[in-house]
Coordinates of C-alpha atoms in Angstrom, one line a residue:
X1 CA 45.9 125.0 10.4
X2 CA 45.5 127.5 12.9
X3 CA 48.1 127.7 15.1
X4 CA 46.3 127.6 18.4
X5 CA 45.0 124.1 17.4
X6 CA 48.1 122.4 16.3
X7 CA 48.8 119.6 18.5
X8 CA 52.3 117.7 17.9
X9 CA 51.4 115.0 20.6
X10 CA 48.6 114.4 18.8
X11 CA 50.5 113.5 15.8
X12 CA 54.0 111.8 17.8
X13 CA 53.9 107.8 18.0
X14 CA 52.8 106.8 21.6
X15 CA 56.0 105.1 22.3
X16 CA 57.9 108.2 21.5
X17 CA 55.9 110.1 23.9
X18 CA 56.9 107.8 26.4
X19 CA 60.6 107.4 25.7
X20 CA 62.7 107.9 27.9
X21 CA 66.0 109.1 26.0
X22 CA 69.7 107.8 26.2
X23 CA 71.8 110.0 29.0
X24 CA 75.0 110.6 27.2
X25 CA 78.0 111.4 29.5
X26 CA 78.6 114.6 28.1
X27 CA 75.3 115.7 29.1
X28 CA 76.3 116.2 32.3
X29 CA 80.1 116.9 32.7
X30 CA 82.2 117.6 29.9
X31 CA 86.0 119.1 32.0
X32 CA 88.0 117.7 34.3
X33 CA 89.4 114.1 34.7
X34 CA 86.9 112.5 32.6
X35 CA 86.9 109.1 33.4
X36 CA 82.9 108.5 32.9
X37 CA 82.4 107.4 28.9
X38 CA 85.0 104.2 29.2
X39 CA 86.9 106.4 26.4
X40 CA 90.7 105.7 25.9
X41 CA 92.4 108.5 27.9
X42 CA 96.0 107.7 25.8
X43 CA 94.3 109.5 23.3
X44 CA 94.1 108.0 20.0
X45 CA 96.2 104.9 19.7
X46 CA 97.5 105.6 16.5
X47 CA 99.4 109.0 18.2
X48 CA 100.4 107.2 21.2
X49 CA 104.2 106.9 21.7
X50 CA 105.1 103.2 22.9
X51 CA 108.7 102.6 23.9
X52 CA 110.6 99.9 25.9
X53 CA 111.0 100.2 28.9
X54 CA 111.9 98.0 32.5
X55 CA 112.5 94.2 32.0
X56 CA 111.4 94.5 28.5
X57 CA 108.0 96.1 28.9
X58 CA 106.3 98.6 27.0
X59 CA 105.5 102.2 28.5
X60 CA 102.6 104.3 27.2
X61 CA 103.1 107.8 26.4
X62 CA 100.4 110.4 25.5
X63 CA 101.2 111.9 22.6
X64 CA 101.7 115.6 22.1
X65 CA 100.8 115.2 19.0
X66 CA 98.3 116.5 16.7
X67 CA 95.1 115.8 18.9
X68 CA 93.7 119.4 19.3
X69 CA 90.2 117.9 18.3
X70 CA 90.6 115.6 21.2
X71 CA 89.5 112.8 19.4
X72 CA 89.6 110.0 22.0
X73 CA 86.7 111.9 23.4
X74 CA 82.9 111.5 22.5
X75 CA 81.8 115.0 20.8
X76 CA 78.9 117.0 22.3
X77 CA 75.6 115.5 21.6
X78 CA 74.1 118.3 20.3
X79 CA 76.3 120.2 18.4
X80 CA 75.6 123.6 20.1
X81 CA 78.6 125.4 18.5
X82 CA 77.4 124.8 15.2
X83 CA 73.9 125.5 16.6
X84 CA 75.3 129.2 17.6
X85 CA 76.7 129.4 14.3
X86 CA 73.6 128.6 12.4
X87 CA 72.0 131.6 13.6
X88 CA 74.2 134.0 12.7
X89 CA 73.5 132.3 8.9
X90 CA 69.7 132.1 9.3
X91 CA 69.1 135.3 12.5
X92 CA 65.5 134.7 11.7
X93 CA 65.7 131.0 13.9
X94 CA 65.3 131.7 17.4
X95 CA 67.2 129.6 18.9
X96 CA 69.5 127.0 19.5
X97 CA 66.6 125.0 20.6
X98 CA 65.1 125.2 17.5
X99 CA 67.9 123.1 15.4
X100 CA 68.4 119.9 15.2
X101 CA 71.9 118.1 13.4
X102 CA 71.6 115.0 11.8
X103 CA 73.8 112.8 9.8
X104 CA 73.2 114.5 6.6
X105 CA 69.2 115.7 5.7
X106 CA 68.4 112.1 5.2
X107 CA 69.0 111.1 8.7
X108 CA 66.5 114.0 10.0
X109 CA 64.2 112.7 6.6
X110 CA 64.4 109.2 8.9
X111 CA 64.1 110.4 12.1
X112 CA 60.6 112.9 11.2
X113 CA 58.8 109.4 10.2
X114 CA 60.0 107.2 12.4
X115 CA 58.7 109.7 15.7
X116 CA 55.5 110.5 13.6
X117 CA 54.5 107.5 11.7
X118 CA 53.6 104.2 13.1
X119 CA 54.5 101.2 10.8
X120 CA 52.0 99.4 8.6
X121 CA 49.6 102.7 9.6
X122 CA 50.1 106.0 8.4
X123 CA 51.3 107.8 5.3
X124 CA 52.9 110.8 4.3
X125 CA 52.5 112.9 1.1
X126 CA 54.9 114.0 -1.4
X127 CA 54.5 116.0 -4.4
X128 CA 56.5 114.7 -7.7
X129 CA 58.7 114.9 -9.3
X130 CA 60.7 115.3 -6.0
X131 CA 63.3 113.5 -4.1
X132 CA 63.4 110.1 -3.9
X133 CA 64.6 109.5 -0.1
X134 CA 61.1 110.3 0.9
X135 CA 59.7 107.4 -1.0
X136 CA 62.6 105.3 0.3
X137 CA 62.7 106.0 3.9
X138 CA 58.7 106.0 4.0
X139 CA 59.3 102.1 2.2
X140 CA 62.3 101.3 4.7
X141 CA 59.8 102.1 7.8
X142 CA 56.6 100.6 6.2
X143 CA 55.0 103.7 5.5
X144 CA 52.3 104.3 2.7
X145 CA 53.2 107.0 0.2
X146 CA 50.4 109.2 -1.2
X147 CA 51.3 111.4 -4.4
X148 CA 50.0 114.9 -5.0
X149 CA 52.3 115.5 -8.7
X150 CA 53.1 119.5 -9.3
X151 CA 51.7 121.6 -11.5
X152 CA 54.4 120.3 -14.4
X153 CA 52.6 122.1 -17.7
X154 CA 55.3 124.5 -19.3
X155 CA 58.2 123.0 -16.7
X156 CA 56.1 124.9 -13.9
X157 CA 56.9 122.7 -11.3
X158 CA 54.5 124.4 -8.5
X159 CA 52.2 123.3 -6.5
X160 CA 48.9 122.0 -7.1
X161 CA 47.7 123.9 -3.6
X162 CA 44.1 123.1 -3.5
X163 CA 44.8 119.4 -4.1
X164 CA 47.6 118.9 -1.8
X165 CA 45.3 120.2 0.7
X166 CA 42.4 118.5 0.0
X167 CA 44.0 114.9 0.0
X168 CA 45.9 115.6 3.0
X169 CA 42.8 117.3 5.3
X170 CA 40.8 114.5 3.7
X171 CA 43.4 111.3 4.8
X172 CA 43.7 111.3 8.3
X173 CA 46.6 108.4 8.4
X174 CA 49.1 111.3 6.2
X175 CA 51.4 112.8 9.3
X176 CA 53.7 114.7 7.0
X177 CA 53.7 117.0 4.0
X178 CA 56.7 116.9 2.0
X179 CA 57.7 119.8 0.2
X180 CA 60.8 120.8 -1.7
X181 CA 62.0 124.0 -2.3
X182 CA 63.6 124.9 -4.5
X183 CA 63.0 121.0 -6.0
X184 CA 65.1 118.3 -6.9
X185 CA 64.7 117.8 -9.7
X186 CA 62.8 120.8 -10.5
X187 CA 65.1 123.6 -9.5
X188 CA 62.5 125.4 -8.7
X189 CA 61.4 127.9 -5.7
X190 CA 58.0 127.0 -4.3
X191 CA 55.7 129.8 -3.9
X192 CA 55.0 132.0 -0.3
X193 CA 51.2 132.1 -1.1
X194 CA 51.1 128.3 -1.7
X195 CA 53.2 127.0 1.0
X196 CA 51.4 129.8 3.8
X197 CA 47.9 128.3 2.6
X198 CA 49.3 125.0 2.8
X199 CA 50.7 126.0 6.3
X200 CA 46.9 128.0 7.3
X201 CA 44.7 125.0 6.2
X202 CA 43.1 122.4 8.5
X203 CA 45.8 119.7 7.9
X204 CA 46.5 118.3 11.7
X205 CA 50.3 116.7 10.5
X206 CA 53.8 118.3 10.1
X207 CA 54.4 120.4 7.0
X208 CA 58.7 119.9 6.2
X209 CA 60.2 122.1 3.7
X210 CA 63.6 120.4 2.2
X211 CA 65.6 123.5 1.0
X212 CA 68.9 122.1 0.4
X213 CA 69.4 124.2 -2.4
X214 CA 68.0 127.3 -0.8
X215 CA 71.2 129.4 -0.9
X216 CA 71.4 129.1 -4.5
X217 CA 67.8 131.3 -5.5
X218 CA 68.2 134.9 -6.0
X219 CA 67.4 137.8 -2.9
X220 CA 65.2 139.3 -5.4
X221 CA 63.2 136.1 -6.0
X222 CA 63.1 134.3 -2.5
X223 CA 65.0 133.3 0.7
X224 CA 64.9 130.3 3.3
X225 CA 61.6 129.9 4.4
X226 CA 63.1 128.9 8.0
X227 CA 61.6 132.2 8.8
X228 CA 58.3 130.6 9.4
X229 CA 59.1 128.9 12.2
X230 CA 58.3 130.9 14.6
X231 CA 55.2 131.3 12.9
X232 CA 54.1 128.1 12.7
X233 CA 54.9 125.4 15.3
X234 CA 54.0 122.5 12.7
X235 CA 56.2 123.5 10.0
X236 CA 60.2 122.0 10.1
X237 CA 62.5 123.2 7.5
X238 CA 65.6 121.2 6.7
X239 CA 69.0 122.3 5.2
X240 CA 72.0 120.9 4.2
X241 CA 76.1 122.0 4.4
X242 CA 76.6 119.4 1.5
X243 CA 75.3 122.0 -1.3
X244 CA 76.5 125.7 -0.9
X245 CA 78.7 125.0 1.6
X246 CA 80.7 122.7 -0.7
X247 CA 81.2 119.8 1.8
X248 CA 78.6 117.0 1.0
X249 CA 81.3 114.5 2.8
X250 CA 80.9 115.7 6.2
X251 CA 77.4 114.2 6.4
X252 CA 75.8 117.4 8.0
X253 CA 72.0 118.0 7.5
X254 CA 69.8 120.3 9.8
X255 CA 66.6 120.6 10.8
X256 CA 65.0 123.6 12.1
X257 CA 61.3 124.1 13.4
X258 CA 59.6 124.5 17.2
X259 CA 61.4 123.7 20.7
X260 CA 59.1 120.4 21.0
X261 CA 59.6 118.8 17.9
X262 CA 63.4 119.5 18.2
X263 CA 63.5 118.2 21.7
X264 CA 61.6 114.8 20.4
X265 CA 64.4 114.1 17.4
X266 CA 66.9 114.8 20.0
X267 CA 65.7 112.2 22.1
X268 CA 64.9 109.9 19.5
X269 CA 68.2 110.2 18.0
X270 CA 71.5 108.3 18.5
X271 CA 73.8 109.6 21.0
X272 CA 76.3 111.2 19.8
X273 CA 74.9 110.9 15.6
X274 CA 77.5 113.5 14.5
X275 CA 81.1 112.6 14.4
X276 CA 83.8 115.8 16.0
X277 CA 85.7 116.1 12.7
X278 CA 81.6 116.6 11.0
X279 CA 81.1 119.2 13.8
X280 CA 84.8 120.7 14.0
X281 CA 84.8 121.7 9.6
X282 CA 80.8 123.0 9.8
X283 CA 82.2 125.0 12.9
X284 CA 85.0 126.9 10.4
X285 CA 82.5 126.8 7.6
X286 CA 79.9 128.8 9.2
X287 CA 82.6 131.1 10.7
X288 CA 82.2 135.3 9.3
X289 CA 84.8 134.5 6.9
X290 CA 83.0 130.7 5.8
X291 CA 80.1 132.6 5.2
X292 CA 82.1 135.8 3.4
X293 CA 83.3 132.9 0.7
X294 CA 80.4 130.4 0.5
X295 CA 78.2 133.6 -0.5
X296 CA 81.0 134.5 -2.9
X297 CA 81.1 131.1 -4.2
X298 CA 77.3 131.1 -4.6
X299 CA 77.5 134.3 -6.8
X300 CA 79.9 132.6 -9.0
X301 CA 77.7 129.9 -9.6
X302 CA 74.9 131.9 -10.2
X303 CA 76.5 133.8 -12.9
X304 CA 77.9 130.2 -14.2
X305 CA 74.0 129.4 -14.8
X306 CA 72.7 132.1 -15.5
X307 CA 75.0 133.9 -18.1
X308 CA 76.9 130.7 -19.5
X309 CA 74.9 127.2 -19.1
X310 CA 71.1 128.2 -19.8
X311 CA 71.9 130.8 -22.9
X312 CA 74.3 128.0 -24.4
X313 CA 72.1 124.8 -23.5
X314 CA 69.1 126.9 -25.5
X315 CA 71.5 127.4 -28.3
X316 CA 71.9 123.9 -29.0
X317 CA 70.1 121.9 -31.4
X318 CA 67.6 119.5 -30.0
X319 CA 67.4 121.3 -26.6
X320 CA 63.4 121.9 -26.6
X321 CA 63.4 123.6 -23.3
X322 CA 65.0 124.6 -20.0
X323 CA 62.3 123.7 -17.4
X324 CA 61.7 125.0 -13.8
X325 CA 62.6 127.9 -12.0
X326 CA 66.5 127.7 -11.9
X327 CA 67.0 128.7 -8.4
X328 CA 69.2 125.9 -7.8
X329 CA 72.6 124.4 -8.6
X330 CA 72.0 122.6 -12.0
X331 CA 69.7 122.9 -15.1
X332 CA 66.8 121.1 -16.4
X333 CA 67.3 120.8 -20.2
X334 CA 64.4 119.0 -22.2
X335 CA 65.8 117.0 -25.0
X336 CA 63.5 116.9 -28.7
X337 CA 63.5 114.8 -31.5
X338 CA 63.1 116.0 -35.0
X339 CA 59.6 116.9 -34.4
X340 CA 59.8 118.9 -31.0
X341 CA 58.1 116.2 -29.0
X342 CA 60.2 115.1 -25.7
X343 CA 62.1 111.4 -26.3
X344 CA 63.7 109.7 -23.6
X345 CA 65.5 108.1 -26.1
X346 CA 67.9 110.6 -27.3
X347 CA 68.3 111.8 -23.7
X348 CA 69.1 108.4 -22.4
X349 CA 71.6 107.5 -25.0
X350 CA 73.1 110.8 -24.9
X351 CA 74.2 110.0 -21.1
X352 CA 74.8 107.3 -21.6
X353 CA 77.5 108.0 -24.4
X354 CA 78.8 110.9 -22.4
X355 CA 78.8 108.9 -19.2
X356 CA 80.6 105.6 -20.9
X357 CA 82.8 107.3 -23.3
X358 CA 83.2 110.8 -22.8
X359 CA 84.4 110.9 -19.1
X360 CA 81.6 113.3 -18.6
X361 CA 78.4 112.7 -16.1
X362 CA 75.0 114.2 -15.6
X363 CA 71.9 113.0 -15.0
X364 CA 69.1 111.2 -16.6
X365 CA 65.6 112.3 -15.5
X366 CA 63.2 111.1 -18.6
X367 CA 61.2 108.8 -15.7
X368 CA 60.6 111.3 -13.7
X369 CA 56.8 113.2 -13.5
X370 CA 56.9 115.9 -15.9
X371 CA 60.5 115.5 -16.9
X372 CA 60.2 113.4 -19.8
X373 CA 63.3 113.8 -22.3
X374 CA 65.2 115.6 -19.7
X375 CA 68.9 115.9 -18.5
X376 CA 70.1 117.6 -15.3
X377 CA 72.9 119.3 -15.4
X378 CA 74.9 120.4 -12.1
X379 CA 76.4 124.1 -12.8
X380 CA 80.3 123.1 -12.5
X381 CA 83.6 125.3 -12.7
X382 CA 83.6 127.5 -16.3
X383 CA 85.5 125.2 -17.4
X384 CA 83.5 121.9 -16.9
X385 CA 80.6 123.7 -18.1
X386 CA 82.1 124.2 -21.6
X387 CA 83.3 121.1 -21.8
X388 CA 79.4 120.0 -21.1
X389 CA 78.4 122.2 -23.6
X390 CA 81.0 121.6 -26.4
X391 CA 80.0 117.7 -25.7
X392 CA 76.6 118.2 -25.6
X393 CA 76.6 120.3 -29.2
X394 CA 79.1 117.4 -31.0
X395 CA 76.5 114.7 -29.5
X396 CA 73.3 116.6 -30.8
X397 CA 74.5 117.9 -33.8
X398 CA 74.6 114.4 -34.9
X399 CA 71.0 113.2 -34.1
X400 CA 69.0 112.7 -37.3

């Protein structure tokens, strides 16, 4: 919609407009004697150096230990050092006010309905095959879910523009549009032309762009669409440090979209939602050198997929098709029975044999939109991708 008419109080739950957020100690001192968070000034208990002392008692000692991360201390509630650091990987955002950190992408997924949609009432739209969490947190918070499939003819996986727009301008109770790019499980890069007319029509709710796997598409075919956002003050894009970054077990999602919408997740958020050890490892990840070597990492899996996994998952028999746009971490193979036509069945019982008896997991994706007969493949090291292969070949080979 134009951006003179977009409205987010128009879209925010009532009660949201009215909270009035948790003051965190931190927020307003953070040096000194800190003696304002009931925190354990010994530090943590497990460094702490108890010895005997007068008439049998026990004396305290803070340990000089290995606390540099002062643990014993709340960490800040908003993450600004990471925030800093974020820009220098995305210089397009224009501030630290414009992110928002959340306990992995599926805690900001939680947080955008629960400030938008009110229970029982509205709806948001999402276009499959996609992922599930949006389905699953729009369930958890009683929230109708309204499907607008891809474009799935010839593993396309794009979307179906004019209908997305006309079921959402047409359903006033839809507050947000989901889109994934590139998808899960399509791998695929979504379109500028279709997202900007998505962005330019008269839909009144939030447009969010999931691009977890954003680092992973080629310069020469895309980049992180985060650049929008100063465009357009509806849209919020969300990434993820659990993908390129390598370290899915420090819980670390990020949201990134206008001043306002970022200052209502903060305040609808818990305290302190991300944990110091979460915010100390992004903090050296997205340091010159973290970036230096995830961007070298990135290349090598690139190359993995695109010079080893697709030309050898094409060369095996019953592989019918790879599907999507690969511009993400693993690879869509449809699996074919004797006759060329997708079966679930082969597929299924090939992961499960690998899965069970092989040592060896993928994933199974025959019930998903457009995805029928299919396997998804992560890209692994060179060596666990011939290992997929050479599996894959043995397993196939001996399908009637």
């Amino acid at each position: 919609m134009p951006v003179s008419s977009f409205d987010l109080k128009r879209i925010l739950r009532p009660n949201i407009l009215k909270l009035e957020p948790y003051r965190c100690a931190r927020d307003d001192y953070s040096e000194g004697i800190l003696l304002d968070a009931n925190e354990n000034s010994y530090g943590p208990a497990y460094q702490v150096e108890i010895s005997e002392g007068a008439n049998g008692s026990e004396d305290l000692h803070i340990s000089s230990g290995n606390n540099d991360l002062n643990l014993h201390r709340y960490p800040d509630p908003l993450g600004r050092k990471v925030k800093d650091r974020i820009l220098k990987l995305r210089p397009s955002v224009p501030s630290v006010e414009n992110i928002f950190l959340g306990v992995g992408s599926d805690e900001v997924i939680d947080m955008l309905v629960r400030i938008t949609c009110t229970p029982g009432k509205d709806s948001i739209l999402i276009t499959p095959p996609t992922y599930g969490m949006y389905r699953v947190v729009a369930n958890i918070n009683d929230v109708n879910v309204v499907k607008v499939p891809l474009i799935v003819e010839g593993g396309e996986f794009q979307l179906d523009v004019d209908a997305v727009i006309q079921v959402a301008v047409d359903d006033p109770t839809i507050k947000i549009i989901w889109l994934c790019s590139p998808g899960n499980p399509t791998g695929t890069y979504l379109r500028e032309e279709d997202v900007r007319r998505v962005l330019d029509s008269a839909f009144e709710g939030l447009v969010v762009i999931d691009e977890a796997y954003v680092d992973f598409v080629r310069a020469d075919k895309g980049e992180s669409y985060a650049r929008l956002v100063r465009e357009y003050p509806q849209l919020l894009v969300m990434q993820t440090m659990s993908k390129s970054f390598g370290l899915a077990g420090i819980r670390l999602g990020v949201g990134i979209g206008s001043r306002e919408l970022v200052s209502y997740l903060n305040n609808a958020k818990a305290p302190y939602n991300v944990s110091t050890l979460s915010l100390s490892v992004a903090t050296a990840a997205l340091s010159d050198d973290g970036l230096q070597k995830m961007r070298g990492v990135m290349r090598g899996i690139q190359k993995q997929r695109d010079e080893y996994l697709i030309p050898e998952l094409k060369r095996l028999p019953h592989v019918g098709a790879i599907l999507g746009g690969n511009d993400a971490n693993f690879v869509v193979c449809r699996i074919v029975d004797s006759n060329g036509e997708a079966s679930n069945e082969i597929a299924k019982s090939v992961y499960v044999e690998m899965a069970q008896n092989r040592g060896l997991v993928v994933r199974y994706r025959g019930t998903d939109f457009g995805c029928e007969g299919c396997l998804r493949i992560t890209v692994g090291t060179a060596e666990e991708n011939k290992v997929v292969i050479d599996t894959l070949r043995t397993l196939l080979s001996a399908v009637q």
